[in-house]
Amino acid sequence: MNTESLYRSLVAAAGVENVRTDEPMSAHTTFRIGGPADFFVAPVRAQDVVATIGACRQLDVPFYVVGRGSNLLVADAGLRGVVVQIAGNLSSVAMSGEGTVVADAGVTNAKVASMACRESLGGYEFAAGIPGTVGGASIMNAGAYGGEFRDVARKVVCLDADGETREVSRDEAGWGYRSSMMLDEGMVVLSVELELHEDDQAAIQLRMDELARKRTDKQPLDVPSAGSTFKRPEGHFAGKLIQDAGLQGYAVGGAEVSRKHAGFVVNVGGATADDVVRVIRHVQEVVLASYGVALEPEVRMWGF
Ligand SMILES: Cc1cc2nc3c(=O)[nH]c(=O)nc-3n(C[C@H](O)[C@H](O)[C@H](O)COP(=O)(O)OP(=O)(O)OC[C@H]3O[C@@H](n4cnc5c(N)ncnc54)[C@H](O)[C@@H]3O)c2cc1C
């Protein structure tokens, strides 16, 4: 990789103020873990995202799209290539006709949920406490408390692997459990259109408050993590298996199986990615040996 010409292309695509080098990914993940990305770009407009990714493709440089980094474990050695952040930037959300909300990929779920509530629109309450962007939610089909992103999405505007911008309908999106066609095909989400329903504002607020209370009661929200570490295995709950195996509190370095919710590996202070990986492996081995269940990480692991 010719780093000089890559840098110049990224600056031309996104503006010099939005391109950084050797950026610590620990600053961009909720785990607070991750070594430096060679290049880190935070484009402010959709066309700048398109141009940035176009530059990476043209120069044959690997790139990673990151939202709020709330489902990521980045290796201690960091990431070679370019990280494109869509969070904080690209974050407008607006009504567009009855029950329709259009949100840029970088908008947080919390912002969409509170706007929907203000407009007396129900349906997004389930996602209010999922600490990511709508881009991340649509790629992962984020879900909680009986709701899933696919229940409320009408269409998603994406940049496809050929560099074309296209609309992906609900039927085409192939949403499954924490999966989507867009994830499989390496698409980048630019914006989403949500279909919500009219409801009583006080009732919506009550549901959001209730779900927030449940999260605070059950989840270790006061320490860094990436949420549920493992996917829900068919017919079981990962947290219950881990708890029953006596693994709560199991720790390597600063990474620990949460004592509050066994489904979370948390960073209790100075955890490295290597610590987390060792905890994950140990948990997988013990649960497989004890219950014959293979736990698969839900957290996406980059740079290993
Ligand atoms: C405390 C806590 C609680 C959580 N609770 C839940 C929960 O209840 N339900 C749940 O489903 N998840 C939960 N999560 C996990 C996480 O918040 C979700 O997976 C979320 O949807 C990830 O969004 P993000 O913007 O942070 O994406 P990131 O973590 O930045 O990225 C995740 C994946 O999405 C891709 N991606 C992100 N944005 C885009 C884009 N614009 N275009 C293309 N790809 C993109 C990335 O490349 C990566 O593959 C929780 C996490 C934490 C820390």
Tab-separated table of N, CA, C and O and ligand atoms in Angstrom, residues 30 65-72 86 105 129-133 135-137 139-144 178 183 187-189 215 219 221 225-228 264 298 300 302, ligand 1:
chain	number	residue	atom	x	y	z
A	30	THR	N	-17.276	0.596	22.419
A	30	THR	CA	-17.833	0.672	23.779
A	30	THR	C	-17.063	-0.228	24.748
A	30	THR	O	-17.150	-0.043	25.954
A	65	VAL	N	-16.232	-0.567	8.133
A	65	VAL	CA	-17.208	0.469	8.459
A	65	VAL	C	-17.605	0.299	9.925
A	65	VAL	O	-17.943	-0.799	10.358
A	66	VAL	N	-17.516	1.369	10.673
A	66	VAL	CA	-17.850	1.298	12.090
A	66	VAL	C	-18.928	2.324	12.419
A	66	VAL	O	-18.948	3.421	11.846
A	67	GLY	N	-19.880	1.891	13.273
A	67	GLY	CA	-20.898	2.828	13.755
A	67	GLY	C	-20.445	3.341	15.107
A	67	GLY	O	-19.438	4.045	15.205
A	68	ARG	N	-21.169	2.947	16.177
A	68	ARG	CA	-20.753	3.357	17.529
A	68	ARG	C	-19.786	2.345	18.145
A	68	ARG	O	-19.429	2.455	19.308
A	69	GLY	N	-19.429	1.313	17.389
A	69	GLY	CA	-18.480	0.332	17.909
A	69	GLY	C	-19.029	-0.428	19.110
A	69	GLY	O	-18.267	-0.872	19.963
A	70	SER	N	-20.354	-0.620	19.144
A	70	SER	CA	-20.949	-1.254	20.334
A	70	SER	C	-21.110	-2.758	20.185
A	70	SER	O	-21.652	-3.409	21.070
A	71	ASN	N	-20.643	-3.282	19.058
A	71	ASN	CA	-20.680	-4.746	18.894
A	71	ASN	C	-19.330	-5.243	18.374
A	71	ASN	O	-19.270	-6.235	17.655
A	72	LEU	N	-18.264	-4.550	18.768
A	72	LEU	CA	-16.955	-4.837	18.172
A	72	LEU	C	-15.887	-5.151	19.212
A	72	LEU	O	-15.827	-4.514	20.263
A	86	ILE	N	-19.267	5.853	10.585
A	86	ILE	CA	-20.560	6.485	10.293
A	86	ILE	C	-21.326	6.541	11.609
A	86	ILE	O	-22.098	5.651	11.956
A	105	ALA	N	-27.632	6.813	8.417
A	105	ALA	CA	-27.061	5.624	9.065
A	105	ALA	C	-26.377	5.938	10.391
A	105	ALA	O	-26.297	5.087	11.270
A	129	GLY	N	-32.686	1.450	23.923
A	129	GLY	CA	-31.525	1.199	24.780
A	129	GLY	C	-30.408	0.433	24.096
A	129	GLY	O	-29.436	0.044	24.749
A	130	ILE	N	-30.525	0.193	22.794
A	130	ILE	CA	-29.443	-0.497	22.070
A	130	ILE	C	-28.441	0.586	21.648
A	130	ILE	O	-28.769	1.449	20.830
A	131	PRO	N	-27.227	0.539	22.208
A	131	PRO	CA	-26.353	1.721	22.097
A	131	PRO	C	-25.584	1.834	20.786
A	131	PRO	O	-24.397	2.112	20.780
A	132	GLY	N	-26.269	1.621	19.661
A	132	GLY	CA	-25.599	1.721	18.366
A	132	GLY	C	-26.338	2.672	17.451
A	132	GLY	O	-27.235	3.416	17.858
A	133	THR	N	-25.934	2.643	16.179
A	133	THR	CA	-26.550	3.485	15.152
A	133	THR	C	-27.634	2.693	14.413
A	133	THR	O	-27.668	1.457	14.491
A	135	GLY	N	-27.536	2.359	11.270
A	135	GLY	CA	-26.746	1.592	10.292
A	135	GLY	C	-26.353	0.242	10.875
A	135	GLY	O	-26.552	-0.812	10.261
A	136	GLY	N	-25.802	0.277	12.099
A	136	GLY	CA	-25.426	-0.965	12.778
A	136	GLY	C	-26.635	-1.840	13.043
A	136	GLY	O	-26.588	-3.060	12.872
A	137	ALA	N	-27.757	-1.211	13.431
A	137	ALA	CA	-28.968	-1.981	13.741
A	137	ALA	C	-29.490	-2.680	12.496
A	137	ALA	O	-29.964	-3.821	12.563
A	139	ILE	N	-27.695	-3.596	9.816
A	139	ILE	CA	-26.750	-4.639	9.390
A	139	ILE	C	-26.872	-5.879	10.280
A	139	ILE	O	-26.825	-7.013	9.825
A	140	MET	N	-27.040	-5.628	11.598
A	140	MET	CA	-27.056	-6.726	12.572
A	140	MET	C	-28.473	-7.237	12.839
A	140	MET	O	-28.650	-8.163	13.615
A	141	ASN	N	-29.491	-6.582	12.260
A	141	ASN	CA	-30.873	-6.834	12.670
A	141	ASN	C	-30.955	-6.846	14.195
A	141	ASN	O	-31.362	-7.847	14.816
A	142	ALA	N	-30.562	-5.733	14.786
A	142	ALA	CA	-30.541	-5.620	16.249
A	142	ALA	C	-31.930	-5.883	16.801
A	142	ALA	O	-32.945	-5.554	16.164
A	143	GLY	N	-31.966	-6.466	17.971
A	143	GLY	CA	-33.261	-6.776	18.571
A	143	GLY	C	-33.178	-6.842	20.078
A	143	GLY	O	-32.102	-7.050	20.642
A	144	ALA	N	-34.330	-6.635	20.696
A	144	ALA	CA	-34.394	-6.709	22.164
A	144	ALA	C	-35.858	-6.767	22.580
A	144	ALA	O	-36.710	-6.159	21.928
A	178	ARG	N	-29.489	-11.623	14.045
A	178	ARG	CA	-28.231	-10.851	14.020
A	178	ARG	C	-27.509	-11.003	12.672
A	178	ARG	O	-26.284	-11.110	12.600
A	183	LEU	N	-24.985	-7.509	5.325
A	183	LEU	CA	-23.757	-7.919	6.020
A	183	LEU	C	-23.008	-8.942	5.161
A	183	LEU	O	-21.800	-8.812	4.930
A	187	MET	N	-22.230	-4.652	2.092
A	187	MET	CA	-22.808	-3.349	1.728
A	187	MET	C	-22.632	-2.345	2.859
A	187	MET	O	-22.483	-2.725	4.021
A	188	VAL	N	-22.680	-1.076	2.496
A	188	VAL	CA	-22.587	-0.013	3.486
A	188	VAL	C	-23.946	0.680	3.545
A	188	VAL	O	-24.483	1.075	2.507
A	189	VAL	N	-24.495	0.795	4.726
A	189	VAL	CA	-25.803	1.433	4.882
A	189	VAL	C	-25.607	2.947	4.959
A	189	VAL	O	-24.785	3.436	5.735
A	215	ARG	N	-33.169	-2.987	31.639
A	215	ARG	CA	-31.742	-3.032	31.270
A	215	ARG	C	-30.854	-2.678	32.457
A	215	ARG	O	-29.869	-3.355	32.731
A	219	GLN	N	-28.385	-5.547	33.372
A	219	GLN	CA	-27.143	-5.502	32.582
A	219	GLN	C	-26.063	-4.646	33.253
A	219	GLN	O	-26.379	-3.654	33.912
A	221	LEU	N	-24.297	-2.001	32.922
A	221	LEU	CA	-24.172	-0.825	32.052
A	221	LEU	C	-23.122	0.173	32.550
A	221	LEU	O	-22.784	1.122	31.845
A	225	SER	N	-18.368	-2.705	27.718
A	225	SER	CA	-18.593	-4.048	27.150
A	225	SER	C	-19.036	-3.858	25.704
A	225	SER	O	-19.147	-2.733	25.227
A	226	ALA	N	-19.325	-4.981	25.049
A	226	ALA	CA	-19.932	-4.895	23.720
A	226	ALA	C	-21.277	-5.615	23.748
A	226	ALA	O	-21.690	-6.233	22.781
A	227	GLY	N	-21.947	-5.549	24.881
A	227	GLY	CA	-23.260	-6.183	24.999
A	227	GLY	C	-23.121	-7.685	25.145
A	227	GLY	O	-22.111	-8.185	25.665
A	228	SER	N	-24.118	-8.421	24.679
A	228	SER	CA	-24.077	-9.886	24.778
A	228	SER	C	-22.896	-10.401	23.967
A	228	SER	O	-22.783	-10.112	22.778
A	264	PHE	N	-22.480	-11.266	29.451
A	264	PHE	CA	-21.604	-10.156	29.070
A	264	PHE	C	-20.179	-10.421	29.548
A	264	PHE	O	-19.976	-10.717	30.729
A	298	GLU	N	-21.313	-13.254	19.326
A	298	GLU	CA	-22.166	-12.279	18.634
A	298	GLU	C	-21.306	-11.045	18.319
A	298	GLU	O	-21.488	-10.384	17.302
A	300	ARG	N	-18.503	-8.871	16.948
A	300	ARG	CA	-17.706	-9.032	15.724
A	300	ARG	C	-16.248	-8.744	16.054
A	300	ARG	O	-15.937	-7.736	16.676
A	302	TRP	N	-12.419	-8.086	14.932
A	302	TRP	CA	-11.678	-7.563	13.785
A	302	TRP	C	-10.179	-7.531	14.077
A	302	TRP	O	-9.755	-7.164	15.171
B	1	LIG	C1	-24.551	-2.383	26.815
B	1	LIG	C2	-24.921	-2.947	25.453
B	1	LIG	C3	-26.183	-3.469	25.250
B	1	LIG	C4	-26.529	-4.014	24.001
B	1	LIG	N1	-27.785	-4.499	23.816
B	1	LIG	C5	-28.128	-5.001	22.617
B	1	LIG	C6	-29.455	-5.507	22.397
B	1	LIG	O1	-30.313	-5.479	23.273
B	1	LIG	N2	-29.734	-6.007	21.157
B	1	LIG	C7	-28.817	-6.043	20.151
B	1	LIG	O2	-29.151	-6.499	19.042
B	1	LIG	N3	-27.573	-5.572	20.337
B	1	LIG	C8	-27.208	-5.052	21.529
B	1	LIG	N4	-25.935	-4.570	21.714
B	1	LIG	C9	-24.932	-4.687	20.619
B	1	LIG	C10	-24.886	-3.475	19.662
B	1	LIG	O3	-25.325	-2.301	20.314
B	1	LIG	C11	-25.710	-3.718	18.400
B	1	LIG	O4	-25.239	-4.818	17.676
B	1	LIG	C12	-25.737	-2.481	17.483
B	1	LIG	O5	-26.703	-2.676	16.474
B	1	LIG	C13	-24.389	-2.191	16.823
B	1	LIG	O6	-24.454	-0.897	16.242
B	1	LIG	P1	-23.168	-0.006	16.045
B	1	LIG	O7	-23.553	1.235	15.332
B	1	LIG	O8	-22.469	0.194	17.353
B	1	LIG	O9	-22.305	-0.942	15.107
B	1	LIG	P2	-20.763	-1.356	15.252
B	1	LIG	O10	-20.575	-2.086	16.536
B	1	LIG	O11	-19.914	-0.184	15.000
B	1	LIG	O12	-20.629	-2.394	14.042
B	1	LIG	C14	-21.286	-3.643	14.110
B	1	LIG	C15	-21.357	-4.217	12.696
B	1	LIG	O13	-22.191	-3.387	11.909
B	1	LIG	C16	-21.448	-2.895	10.788
B	1	LIG	N5	-21.912	-1.521	10.522
B	1	LIG	C17	-22.118	-0.508	11.385
B	1	LIG	N6	-22.606	0.561	10.734
B	1	LIG	C18	-22.691	0.223	9.440
B	1	LIG	C19	-23.119	0.885	8.254
B	1	LIG	N7	-23.573	2.147	8.252
B	1	LIG	N8	-23.058	0.204	7.085
B	1	LIG	C20	-22.587	-1.059	7.032
B	1	LIG	N9	-22.171	-1.739	8.124
B	1	LIG	C21	-22.242	-1.110	9.301
B	1	LIG	C22	-19.996	-2.978	11.168
B	1	LIG	O14	-19.182	-3.065	10.013
B	1	LIG	C23	-19.995	-4.260	11.997
B	1	LIG	O15	-19.971	-5.378	11.153
B	1	LIG	C24	-25.568	-4.024	22.952
B	1	LIG	C25	-24.300	-3.491	23.166
B	1	LIG	C26	-23.976	-2.936	24.402
B	1	LIG	C27	-22.610	-2.351	24.607
